[in-house]
XYZ file of C-alpha atoms in Angstrom:
698
model
C -30.997 -109.289 -160.060
C -29.763 -112.844 -160.469
C -27.763 -114.686 -157.839
C -27.191 -118.350 -157.118
C -25.582 -120.916 -154.797
C -23.286 -123.476 -156.457
C -21.681 -126.650 -155.104
C -17.963 -126.690 -155.887
C -17.302 -130.020 -154.168
C -19.494 -132.094 -151.840
C -18.312 -134.052 -148.794
C -17.277 -137.670 -149.414
C -15.058 -140.232 -147.724
C -12.228 -138.542 -149.625
C -13.087 -134.891 -148.820
C -13.961 -133.742 -145.297
C -15.839 -130.500 -146.002
C -18.261 -129.096 -148.574
C -17.174 -126.121 -150.697
C -19.915 -123.746 -151.870
C -19.583 -120.746 -154.205
C -22.198 -117.959 -154.220
C -22.452 -115.976 -157.469
C -23.483 -112.328 -157.754
C -22.951 -110.050 -160.767
C -20.527 -107.971 -158.698
C -18.739 -110.620 -156.651
C -18.210 -114.209 -155.505
C -18.373 -115.683 -152.004
C -16.680 -118.991 -151.156
C -17.691 -121.133 -148.188
C -14.788 -123.459 -147.287
C -11.645 -123.907 -149.339
C -10.484 -127.490 -148.888
C -7.437 -128.974 -150.597
C -8.061 -129.379 -154.318
C -10.591 -126.529 -154.580
C -8.332 -124.533 -156.884
C -7.572 -127.505 -159.130
C -11.255 -128.414 -159.341
C -12.039 -124.816 -160.300
C -9.583 -125.152 -163.194
C -11.121 -128.501 -164.153
C -14.669 -127.129 -164.281
C -13.839 -123.572 -165.439
C -15.290 -122.042 -162.281
C -14.168 -118.417 -162.033
C -12.919 -117.449 -158.588
C -11.076 -114.295 -159.646
C -13.969 -112.116 -158.462
C -13.850 -113.430 -154.888
C -14.990 -110.829 -152.368
C -14.976 -113.006 -149.251
C -14.164 -116.513 -147.999
C -15.973 -118.106 -145.044
C -14.599 -121.102 -143.143
C -16.897 -123.355 -141.116
C -13.915 -124.690 -139.142
C -10.384 -123.444 -138.626
C -8.718 -126.718 -139.551
C -7.064 -128.146 -142.647
C -10.228 -129.959 -143.792
C -11.887 -126.589 -144.374
C -8.916 -124.331 -145.204
C -6.316 -126.661 -146.771
C -6.683 -125.031 -150.184
C -6.649 -121.462 -148.854
C -2.866 -120.723 -148.874
C -2.513 -121.893 -152.475
C -5.662 -120.005 -153.462
C -4.308 -116.795 -151.881
C -1.029 -117.101 -153.770
C -2.840 -117.572 -157.085
C -5.329 -114.759 -156.437
C -2.539 -112.363 -155.438
C -0.529 -113.185 -158.556
C -3.584 -112.544 -160.763
C -4.141 -109.104 -159.255
C -6.988 -109.775 -156.784
C -7.185 -107.232 -153.994
C -9.113 -106.531 -150.789
C -10.319 -109.997 -149.803
C -12.127 -110.679 -146.522
C -11.566 -114.050 -144.806
C -14.025 -114.969 -142.065
C -13.881 -117.875 -139.640
C -13.711 -118.836 -136.006
C -11.191 -118.533 -133.190
C -7.548 -119.124 -134.307
C -8.159 -117.918 -137.883
C -5.708 -115.015 -137.517
C -3.152 -117.374 -135.967
C -3.490 -119.862 -138.848
C -2.987 -117.129 -141.457
C -0.074 -115.586 -139.545
C 1.617 -119.011 -139.557
C 1.770 -118.923 -143.375
C 4.213 -115.986 -143.241
C 7.043 -118.521 -143.599
C 6.191 -119.018 -147.287
C 3.605 -116.367 -148.288
C 4.641 -112.761 -148.861
C 1.975 -110.905 -150.839
C 1.681 -107.638 -148.947
C 0.057 -105.897 -151.922
C -3.006 -108.166 -151.772
C -4.815 -106.595 -148.827
C -6.518 -109.117 -146.536
C -9.044 -108.409 -143.806
C -9.272 -111.217 -141.249
C -12.692 -111.357 -139.613
C -12.639 -113.684 -136.611
C -16.289 -114.482 -135.955
C -15.939 -115.194 -132.261
C -18.863 -116.504 -130.240
C -20.737 -113.648 -128.566
C -19.272 -110.917 -130.804
C -22.269 -109.381 -132.599
C -20.006 -107.064 -134.600
C -18.323 -110.028 -136.300
C -21.233 -110.640 -138.705
C -20.308 -109.952 -142.341
C -22.315 -107.550 -144.491
C -21.829 -105.889 -147.859
C -24.051 -104.826 -150.756
C -24.820 -108.459 -151.651
C -24.836 -110.634 -148.530
C -25.385 -110.514 -144.811
C -23.769 -113.540 -143.167
C -24.418 -114.398 -139.519
C -22.357 -117.091 -137.737
C -23.872 -119.764 -135.490
C -21.335 -121.545 -133.270
C -21.798 -125.181 -132.258
C -19.600 -127.370 -130.046
C -19.212 -131.078 -129.247
C -20.766 -132.622 -126.165
C -19.199 -131.764 -122.792
C -16.944 -129.068 -124.266
C -16.553 -125.976 -122.105
C -15.988 -122.821 -124.114
C -12.964 -120.904 -122.808
C -12.925 -117.158 -122.228
C -10.356 -116.646 -124.981
C -12.932 -117.926 -127.520
C -15.672 -115.480 -126.480
C -16.231 -111.871 -127.537
C -13.794 -109.508 -129.267
C -10.101 -110.235 -128.741
C -8.154 -107.053 -127.920
C -5.177 -108.745 -126.259
C -1.543 -107.984 -127.086
C -1.210 -111.484 -128.562
C -4.081 -110.756 -130.946
C -2.438 -107.491 -132.013
C 0.816 -109.340 -132.736
C -0.991 -111.902 -134.894
C -2.802 -109.165 -136.836
C 0.486 -107.343 -137.386
C 2.123 -110.504 -138.783
C -0.806 -111.104 -141.153
C -0.608 -107.470 -142.314
C 3.119 -107.824 -143.031
C 2.716 -110.952 -145.151
C -0.710 -110.383 -146.764
C -1.203 -106.618 -146.457
C -4.250 -104.667 -145.324
C -7.316 -103.636 -147.276
C -7.115 -100.345 -149.128
C -10.021 -98.374 -150.679
C -10.224 -98.993 -154.411
C -10.853 -96.092 -156.806
C -14.283 -95.995 -158.400
C -13.933 -97.140 -162.010
C -16.302 -97.824 -164.851
C -16.272 -101.223 -166.560
C -14.251 -99.789 -169.456
C -11.704 -98.264 -167.074
C -11.354 -101.595 -165.240
C -10.659 -103.406 -168.522
C -8.090 -100.772 -169.472
C -6.359 -101.037 -166.066
C -6.224 -104.832 -166.344
C -4.781 -104.638 -169.852
C -2.163 -102.125 -168.698
C -1.168 -104.325 -165.760
C -0.770 -107.291 -168.125
C 1.367 -105.208 -170.481
C 3.627 -104.078 -167.644
C 4.017 -107.678 -166.462
C 5.084 -108.785 -169.953
C 7.600 -105.933 -170.102
C 9.093 -107.072 -166.795
C 9.349 -110.641 -168.119
C 11.025 -109.467 -171.329
C 13.621 -107.605 -169.250
C 14.371 -110.918 -167.527
C 14.751 -112.667 -170.871
C 11.640 -114.853 -170.685
C 10.786 -114.353 -174.364
C 14.055 -113.649 -176.142
C 16.189 -116.593 -175.040
C 16.101 -120.294 -175.978
C 13.682 -122.445 -173.953
C 15.531 -125.785 -174.055
C 16.537 -127.426 -170.766
C 20.251 -126.615 -171.049
C 19.599 -122.920 -171.710
C 17.166 -122.643 -168.829
C 19.602 -124.354 -166.444
C 22.387 -122.015 -167.573
C 20.116 -118.995 -167.051
C 19.171 -120.161 -163.536
C 22.819 -120.693 -162.572
C 23.698 -117.203 -163.816
C 20.809 -115.641 -161.866
C 21.859 -117.527 -158.731
C 25.423 -116.222 -159.031
C 24.113 -112.672 -159.518
C 21.882 -112.965 -156.451
C 24.755 -114.284 -154.298
C 27.028 -111.487 -155.455
C 24.319 -108.885 -154.766
C 23.793 -110.332 -151.277
C 27.558 -110.124 -150.558
C 27.703 -106.498 -151.718
C 24.716 -105.555 -149.565
C 26.285 -107.261 -146.563
C 29.527 -105.322 -147.016
C 27.729 -101.997 -147.468
C 25.241 -102.395 -144.602
C 24.947 -99.288 -142.449
C 24.229 -99.216 -138.676
C 20.678 -98.150 -139.498
C 20.182 -101.174 -141.735
C 21.654 -103.522 -139.131
C 19.077 -102.367 -136.602
C 16.053 -102.641 -138.929
C 12.934 -104.493 -137.652
C 12.878 -108.258 -137.957
C 11.169 -109.823 -140.967
C 7.686 -111.251 -140.419
C 8.868 -114.869 -140.626
C 11.584 -114.220 -137.997
C 9.119 -112.994 -135.367
C 7.619 -115.408 -132.858
C 3.922 -116.153 -133.061
C 2.133 -116.206 -129.670
C 0.977 -119.646 -128.555
C -2.627 -120.784 -128.853
C -4.682 -123.930 -128.282
C -6.881 -125.849 -130.766
C -10.643 -125.349 -130.561
C -13.268 -127.841 -131.804
C -15.815 -125.112 -132.636
C -17.766 -125.430 -135.871
C -19.608 -122.502 -137.455
C -22.867 -122.686 -139.376
C -23.795 -119.677 -141.500
C -27.136 -117.956 -142.101
C -26.788 -115.931 -145.315
C -29.376 -113.343 -146.373
C -29.534 -111.894 -149.869
C -29.901 -108.176 -150.700
C -33.044 -106.143 -151.095
C -34.676 -106.801 -154.472
C -35.942 -103.649 -156.252
C -39.657 -103.480 -157.015
C -40.977 -104.422 -160.426
C -41.298 -101.586 -162.920
C -44.885 -101.077 -164.164
C -44.579 -100.146 -167.829
C -48.313 -99.499 -168.249
C -48.375 -97.101 -165.307
C -45.382 -95.219 -166.742
C -47.070 -94.866 -170.137
C -50.268 -93.660 -168.458
C -48.208 -90.892 -166.823
C -46.951 -89.756 -170.247
C -43.490 -91.345 -170.210
C -41.947 -93.022 -173.233
C -39.591 -95.978 -173.089
C -36.007 -94.815 -172.649
C -33.490 -93.518 -170.077
C -36.231 -92.159 -167.823
C -37.383 -95.720 -167.078
C -33.901 -96.539 -165.781
C -33.790 -93.486 -163.539
C -37.139 -94.376 -161.977
C -35.953 -97.950 -161.401
C -32.871 -96.585 -159.610
C -35.094 -94.494 -157.311
C -34.713 -91.129 -159.022
C -37.591 -88.742 -159.800
C -37.951 -87.590 -163.429
C -39.725 -84.840 -165.377
C -42.413 -85.898 -167.866
C -42.767 -84.167 -171.279
C -45.662 -82.109 -169.902
C -43.427 -80.776 -167.114
C -44.912 -82.816 -164.270
C -42.630 -84.580 -161.765
C -42.931 -88.363 -161.743
C -41.761 -90.151 -158.574
C -40.554 -93.785 -158.419
C -43.416 -94.926 -156.176
C -45.890 -94.018 -158.952
C -44.669 -96.739 -161.350
C -42.257 -98.968 -159.391
C -43.587 -101.634 -157.050
C -42.344 -102.024 -153.457
C -38.933 -103.571 -152.852
C -38.697 -106.898 -151.058
C -36.050 -108.827 -149.152
C -34.326 -111.609 -151.056
C -34.019 -115.267 -150.095
C -32.007 -116.897 -147.309
C -29.804 -119.980 -147.369
C -28.085 -121.796 -144.495
C -24.757 -123.649 -144.435
C -24.761 -126.337 -141.714
C -21.437 -127.974 -140.781
C -21.852 -130.849 -138.291
C -18.584 -132.869 -138.271
C -19.648 -135.686 -135.903
C -22.757 -136.813 -133.976
C -21.221 -135.196 -130.870
C -22.220 -131.765 -132.261
C -25.897 -132.585 -132.839
C -27.291 -131.513 -129.449
C -25.524 -128.148 -129.645
C -26.905 -127.673 -133.167
C -30.554 -128.669 -132.729
C -30.891 -126.684 -129.494
C -29.301 -123.491 -130.806
C -31.802 -120.585 -130.530
C -30.453 -118.918 -133.713
C -32.422 -121.445 -135.797
C -35.694 -120.995 -133.860
C -37.181 -118.332 -136.226
C -36.929 -120.772 -139.154
C -38.606 -123.601 -137.248
C -41.767 -121.694 -136.319
C -40.914 -121.842 -132.624
C -41.745 -118.167 -131.989
C -44.940 -117.842 -134.016
C -44.616 -114.069 -134.627
C -44.767 -112.149 -137.920
C -40.989 -111.765 -138.216
C -40.514 -115.492 -137.755
C -43.137 -116.217 -140.416
C -41.289 -113.915 -142.834
C -37.951 -115.640 -142.106
C -39.521 -119.042 -142.780
C -40.913 -117.819 -146.092
C -37.566 -116.370 -147.189
C -35.574 -119.510 -146.276
C -35.115 -121.410 -149.537
C -32.097 -123.694 -149.194
C -30.079 -125.586 -146.556
C -26.710 -127.100 -147.450
C -25.958 -129.890 -144.965
C -22.196 -130.574 -144.737
C -22.138 -133.639 -142.497
C -19.523 -136.010 -141.163
C -19.950 -139.799 -141.017
C -22.894 -140.940 -138.921
C -24.618 -137.559 -138.580
C -27.203 -137.909 -141.344
C -28.482 -141.201 -139.924
C -28.847 -139.896 -136.383
C -32.551 -139.584 -135.433
C -31.948 -136.291 -133.599
C -30.571 -134.675 -136.737
C -33.216 -136.082 -139.080
C -36.020 -134.910 -136.791
C -34.483 -131.424 -136.632
C -34.115 -131.181 -140.423
C -37.724 -132.308 -140.920
C -38.999 -129.368 -138.828
C -38.013 -126.758 -141.426
C -40.806 -125.447 -143.721
C -41.889 -127.899 -146.426
C -40.852 -125.595 -149.310
C -37.171 -125.555 -148.213
C -34.751 -127.540 -150.401
C -32.067 -129.663 -148.702
C -28.677 -130.420 -150.275
C -27.408 -133.297 -148.121
C -23.630 -133.494 -148.501
C -22.713 -136.556 -146.448
C -20.397 -139.495 -147.262
C -23.274 -141.972 -146.883
C -25.216 -140.310 -149.711
C -22.551 -138.806 -151.991
C -20.673 -141.364 -154.148
C -16.908 -140.991 -153.957
C -16.540 -140.273 -157.667
C -13.314 -138.953 -159.163
C -13.962 -135.290 -160.104
C -10.709 -134.961 -162.073
C -11.979 -136.577 -165.239
C -9.296 -135.244 -167.595
C -6.532 -136.729 -165.491
C -8.468 -140.007 -165.311
C -8.759 -140.039 -169.106
C -4.987 -139.696 -169.523
C -4.289 -142.268 -166.803
C -6.662 -144.762 -168.432
C -4.985 -144.319 -171.810
C -1.559 -144.962 -170.259
C -2.914 -147.924 -168.270
C -3.765 -149.610 -171.558
C -0.033 -149.544 -172.334
C 1.312 -150.411 -168.866
C -1.262 -150.986 -166.091
C 1.425 -151.567 -163.455
C 3.149 -148.221 -163.950
C -0.062 -146.220 -164.537
C -2.474 -147.221 -161.803
C -6.126 -146.308 -162.235
C -7.373 -144.247 -159.271
C -10.066 -145.742 -157.079
C -13.595 -144.309 -157.123
C -17.161 -145.328 -156.331
C -20.164 -144.483 -158.496
C -22.873 -145.704 -156.113
C -23.855 -144.265 -152.701
C -23.944 -146.337 -149.547
C -27.520 -145.235 -148.718
C -30.491 -143.714 -150.495
C -31.238 -140.058 -149.803
C -34.781 -141.093 -148.913
C -33.417 -142.538 -145.686
C -32.660 -138.956 -144.612
C -35.931 -137.151 -145.416
C -38.571 -138.887 -147.484
C -39.222 -135.863 -149.645
C -38.449 -134.657 -153.153
C -36.981 -131.531 -151.536
C -33.922 -133.502 -150.339
C -31.281 -134.122 -153.024
C -27.701 -135.338 -153.245
C -25.413 -132.456 -154.329
C -22.943 -132.826 -157.159
C -20.095 -130.632 -158.350
C -21.426 -127.607 -160.301
C -25.025 -128.185 -159.192
C -26.585 -124.723 -158.823
C -29.574 -123.366 -156.962
C -30.874 -120.095 -158.401
C -32.172 -117.891 -155.589
C -33.194 -114.978 -157.810
C -35.117 -114.288 -159.938
C -36.867 -117.667 -159.551
C -35.892 -120.280 -156.923
C -34.983 -123.456 -158.818
C -32.233 -126.020 -159.329
C -29.998 -125.800 -162.381
C -28.121 -129.003 -163.247
C -27.124 -127.979 -166.771
C -23.416 -127.716 -165.850
C -23.240 -130.984 -163.905
C -21.036 -133.455 -165.756
C -21.504 -137.204 -165.808
C -18.613 -138.758 -163.935
C -16.993 -141.673 -165.720
C -15.849 -144.610 -163.607
C -12.322 -146.035 -164.095
C -13.854 -149.034 -165.888
C -15.797 -146.819 -168.298
C -12.767 -144.638 -168.968
C -10.608 -147.725 -169.523
C -13.090 -149.114 -172.030
C -13.102 -145.752 -173.811
C -9.296 -145.777 -173.996
C -9.165 -149.351 -175.331
C -11.805 -148.587 -177.943
C -9.891 -145.493 -179.063
C -6.721 -147.570 -179.344
C -8.545 -150.267 -181.335
C -7.509 -152.982 -178.906
C -9.396 -156.217 -178.474
C -10.445 -156.989 -174.907
C -8.440 -160.211 -174.813
C -5.279 -158.746 -176.339
C -2.377 -159.192 -173.957
C -0.365 -156.022 -173.380
C 3.147 -155.994 -174.919
C 4.625 -154.903 -171.591
C 3.332 -158.110 -169.984
C 4.070 -160.676 -172.660
C 7.245 -161.856 -170.976
C 5.550 -162.564 -167.634
C 4.367 -166.032 -166.710
C 0.692 -166.747 -167.357
C 0.124 -167.946 -163.783
C 1.345 -164.586 -162.452
C -1.284 -162.653 -164.399
C -4.841 -161.652 -163.591
C -7.384 -159.548 -165.398
C -9.101 -156.512 -163.874
C -11.772 -154.846 -166.010
C -10.200 -156.130 -169.202
C -6.588 -155.187 -168.381
C -4.152 -157.983 -167.643
C -1.812 -157.205 -164.773
C 0.693 -159.287 -162.855
C 0.211 -160.663 -159.383
C 2.977 -160.810 -156.875
C 4.699 -157.633 -157.981
C 4.503 -156.227 -154.487
C 6.028 -159.308 -152.913
C 8.987 -159.367 -155.330
C 9.949 -155.690 -155.287
C 11.819 -154.534 -152.183
C 11.527 -150.848 -153.017
C 8.817 -149.189 -155.118
C 8.857 -145.520 -156.171
C 5.553 -143.962 -157.263
C 4.975 -140.372 -158.442
C 1.736 -138.976 -156.998
C 2.021 -135.447 -158.400
C 4.365 -134.256 -161.134
C 3.123 -130.739 -161.826
C 4.803 -127.481 -160.938
C 3.905 -124.160 -159.307
C 0.103 -124.591 -159.385
C -2.073 -127.703 -159.871
C -3.366 -128.235 -163.388
C -6.231 -130.198 -164.898
C -3.875 -133.032 -165.878
C -1.254 -133.044 -163.111
C -1.233 -132.239 -159.429
C 1.695 -130.527 -157.694
C 4.808 -132.361 -156.516
C 4.627 -135.540 -154.425
C 6.312 -138.948 -154.567
C 6.052 -141.998 -152.329
C 8.460 -144.852 -151.708
C 7.385 -148.170 -150.214
C 10.295 -150.054 -148.615
C 9.192 -153.637 -148.040
C 9.572 -154.754 -144.447
C 10.394 -151.255 -143.202
C 7.795 -148.613 -144.047
C 6.934 -145.682 -146.259
C 8.595 -142.459 -147.407
C 6.956 -139.327 -148.830
C 9.222 -137.093 -150.925
C 7.594 -133.656 -151.095
C 3.935 -133.316 -150.271
C 2.021 -130.828 -152.397
C -1.624 -129.904 -151.907
C -4.101 -132.825 -152.280
C -1.431 -135.490 -151.741
C -3.634 -137.223 -149.133
C -6.627 -137.281 -151.481
C -4.535 -138.740 -154.303
C -2.977 -141.320 -151.976
C -6.467 -142.493 -151.009
C -7.359 -143.007 -154.658
C -3.974 -144.493 -155.607
C -3.663 -146.956 -152.707
C -7.357 -147.351 -151.916
C -9.524 -146.104 -149.059
C -10.983 -147.647 -146.991
C -10.178 -150.820 -148.935
C -7.192 -151.596 -151.133
C -7.321 -150.325 -154.743
C -7.786 -153.401 -156.926
C -5.836 -151.773 -159.760
C -2.696 -151.278 -157.657
C -0.876 -154.613 -157.807
C 2.591 -153.263 -156.989
C 1.907 -151.936 -153.470
C -0.188 -154.294 -151.353
C -1.018 -151.616 -148.737
C -4.167 -149.559 -148.606
C -4.023 -145.871 -147.636
C -4.427 -146.347 -143.869
C -1.779 -149.102 -143.797
C 0.732 -147.010 -145.751
C 0.251 -143.860 -143.648
C 0.402 -145.879 -140.412
C 3.739 -147.327 -141.550
C 5.161 -143.949 -142.607
C 8.756 -143.478 -141.431
C 10.030 -140.388 -143.265
C 8.648 -137.162 -144.736
C 11.121 -135.207 -146.856
C 10.460 -131.623 -148.003
C 12.975 -130.314 -150.524
C 12.298 -126.574 -150.163
C 9.736 -124.040 -148.950
C 7.805 -123.407 -152.146
C 4.117 -123.917 -151.367
C 3.584 -126.470 -154.148
C 6.046 -128.803 -152.390
C 4.636 -128.842 -148.847
C 1.016 -127.628 -148.561
C -0.257 -131.204 -148.303
C 1.993 -131.989 -145.328
C -0.395 -130.598 -142.686
C -3.198 -132.999 -143.602
C -0.773 -135.912 -143.973
C 0.676 -135.295 -140.499
C -2.813 -134.920 -139.025
C -3.939 -138.210 -140.613
C -0.764 -139.975 -139.452
C -1.319 -138.691 -135.915
C -4.960 -139.814 -135.862
C -4.093 -143.280 -137.153
C -1.124 -143.943 -134.851
C -1.689 -142.038 -131.591
C -3.570 -144.911 -129.939
C -1.094 -147.615 -130.993
C 0.730 -149.328 -128.167
C 4.092 -148.924 -129.900
C 3.666 -145.108 -130.207
C 5.483 -144.930 -133.571
C 7.580 -141.895 -134.382
C 7.987 -140.052 -137.673
C 11.144 -138.415 -139.001
C 10.988 -135.175 -141.015
C 13.862 -133.916 -143.132
C 13.164 -130.403 -144.362
C 14.388 -126.799 -144.294
C 14.385 -125.301 -140.800
C 11.640 -122.875 -141.758
C 9.287 -125.776 -142.559
C 9.449 -126.933 -138.955
C 8.817 -123.379 -137.770
C 5.654 -123.331 -139.904
C 4.534 -126.720 -138.561
C 5.129 -125.658 -134.951
C 3.153 -122.436 -135.474
C 0.221 -124.252 -137.062
C 0.165 -127.015 -134.420
C -1.507 -124.490 -132.094
C -4.524 -124.686 -134.409
C -4.640 -128.460 -134.934
C -2.912 -131.366 -133.189
C -0.256 -132.844 -135.504
C 1.469 -135.134 -132.996
C 4.655 -133.053 -132.769
C 5.674 -134.887 -129.588
C 6.300 -137.975 -131.752
C 8.153 -136.234 -134.583
C 11.953 -136.151 -134.966
C 13.067 -133.227 -137.117
C 16.384 -132.835 -138.927
C 17.107 -129.883 -141.185
C 18.455 -130.477 -144.690
C 21.382 -128.182 -143.893
C 22.446 -130.230 -140.857
C 22.339 -133.493 -142.834
C 24.550 -131.946 -145.508
C 27.073 -130.856 -142.885
C 27.048 -134.299 -141.273
C 27.562 -136.040 -144.611
C 30.489 -133.759 -145.462
C 32.071 -134.467 -142.082
C 31.817 -138.207 -142.694
C 33.285 -137.762 -146.186
C 36.262 -135.873 -144.810
C 35.334 -132.557 -146.381
C 37.180 -129.677 -144.619
C 35.031 -128.498 -141.705
C 32.977 -125.335 -141.973
C 32.122 -122.842 -139.270
C 29.057 -124.884 -138.286
C 29.375 -128.540 -137.244
C 26.453 -130.974 -137.077
C 25.428 -131.701 -133.484
C 25.244 -135.103 -131.816
C 21.431 -135.016 -131.898
C 21.542 -134.675 -135.675
C 23.721 -137.774 -135.933
C 21.348 -139.657 -133.613
C 18.291 -138.740 -135.698
C 20.009 -139.588 -138.975
C 21.053 -142.970 -137.574
C 17.432 -143.588 -136.589
C 16.229 -142.820 -140.133
C 18.782 -145.236 -141.601
C 17.766 -147.919 -139.137
C 14.029 -147.397 -139.671
C 14.310 -147.678 -143.452
C 17.228 -150.086 -143.803
C 19.305 -147.655 -145.857
C 23.078 -147.318 -145.840
C 23.460 -143.569 -146.247
C 21.477 -140.332 -146.259
C 22.680 -137.058 -147.749
C 21.225 -133.762 -148.963
C 22.667 -131.087 -151.218
C 21.856 -127.475 -152.053
């Protein structure tokens, strides 16, 4: 049997958690699903369609920001019966997504690994995963975080998850050929459905598509009117939809979970010479003996597996450690769950556990890896153990989306002001030898793999060399046949004193000081992120007032850090003179156009970052959100998991702004009239951004 542990994405200053994928012939297991995990999987051709389970080290957006988008994609590709494991509030976080996820055919089992609940450990034919809870200093664990949760609130949350994501169902036993046939049949049926809707038979130009959409919208409205007229008393009294039901309140928890993962039992080695000595010839009988079945030799004697198959053994162990800040170190190093691996007990079982432990993945926040307490603890593990140290001090903040960088560099050769090269760093802040002075400690990179079976070893054959923006820019200029000193046509009309040169590209200074309003697309893709374009997001910088974000798809925060620069300003961005922290701190308005996931999944992390940057300011700045009403319901539900600063947010629904605008334009009044609070909030937005009018349409 072969199985391995692969780094999907290490922790950097840009990414707050490490994503790890475990490969088995019959399944995949993902540890953490941060924003951008799905796009990076597309970039590197990492197959996640066989996912059996997902484990979260923390129930916060750093660890689970990519999970909603991943679930939507997996459901639409036919994945079924997925287990999601994590800490307290996991069920609540998934139930909150009912406002925009409805995939009841998928079948999700939520496994809240609560502290003190021995039954919460995960086990299947491939892995046994045991949680180890750690907490920050001086934190008192509440009763609601301990043991199994059988409360009525917990039952309500589970019911809401079941309505939106379904429950696991037993799958029929199929051979490989039957599975391929079923998949092909499902694909054929999907194409038939699309043909019925005219996806293949009609013109694909923009005008035809727009006409088709308008016709479908009219048909849907007419169908809705007919259903409303024909509704029976029984239909009027039907149960409320999942997104209409209230989610019980909860409180955030700072708990972090480390995982001890044990591989399966490895069958004994087949002794060919012993089998031949017993009169057996090579063929199907060898396979039966390997599977533990007794066989009959040509001379009629019964041959048992123990006669020619060696004893089975337990496979290797790896540990995922998630220590977000130095405040968690004491809870981690003093946890008794790690004692067997440190030789503290000195018994035979402990010695066996030490021998089987092969790998530790350290997912560490800033400052943890350099803390003496943590380094001393890591050095106590057996000398044969390998350490993947995923910490921002050791992992360079390279840009993993190389195909997008290649396109951006090519366009920057034409117009470096419009096509800004994303910021990245190709050198670490510290050497890994400052952590543990041993060859066993390495810096993880995307696609780096550790083979657990059959032979423990690192495999770096799939690791790609990351090109820096300067290297990619040089490549693009060479491909275009441009001389280094050739001035770009787009800049020929600018004054020489207003120009500077960055890595061979001449750009203009002072652009930011001259432009009062700058619009920048951050993501221009649709539906799902692709290797060349991320999902929808745009920013507007209004000089002297603040910033606006128009739609906020997954990974918007990560792209903003590269576009604007973090922690320092991006030298390639000469139009906006703000770095990431300055722009987010000055944010005045977040606008979400509609409730499709690709337009708002990045909003949680953006709001969390805004709250962290501004909550200690004396002025206590406020943020306005214009969005559909259901978006605010989703934000309020999720705020029980993570503090988003809702007490400093002013929300106005798109519908109310449309009504208010029509009232001001003298449009005949409708049944609903915008309230005074709506007018107050809209006036505040206009004042904050120095704009004359604000309107929405549908």
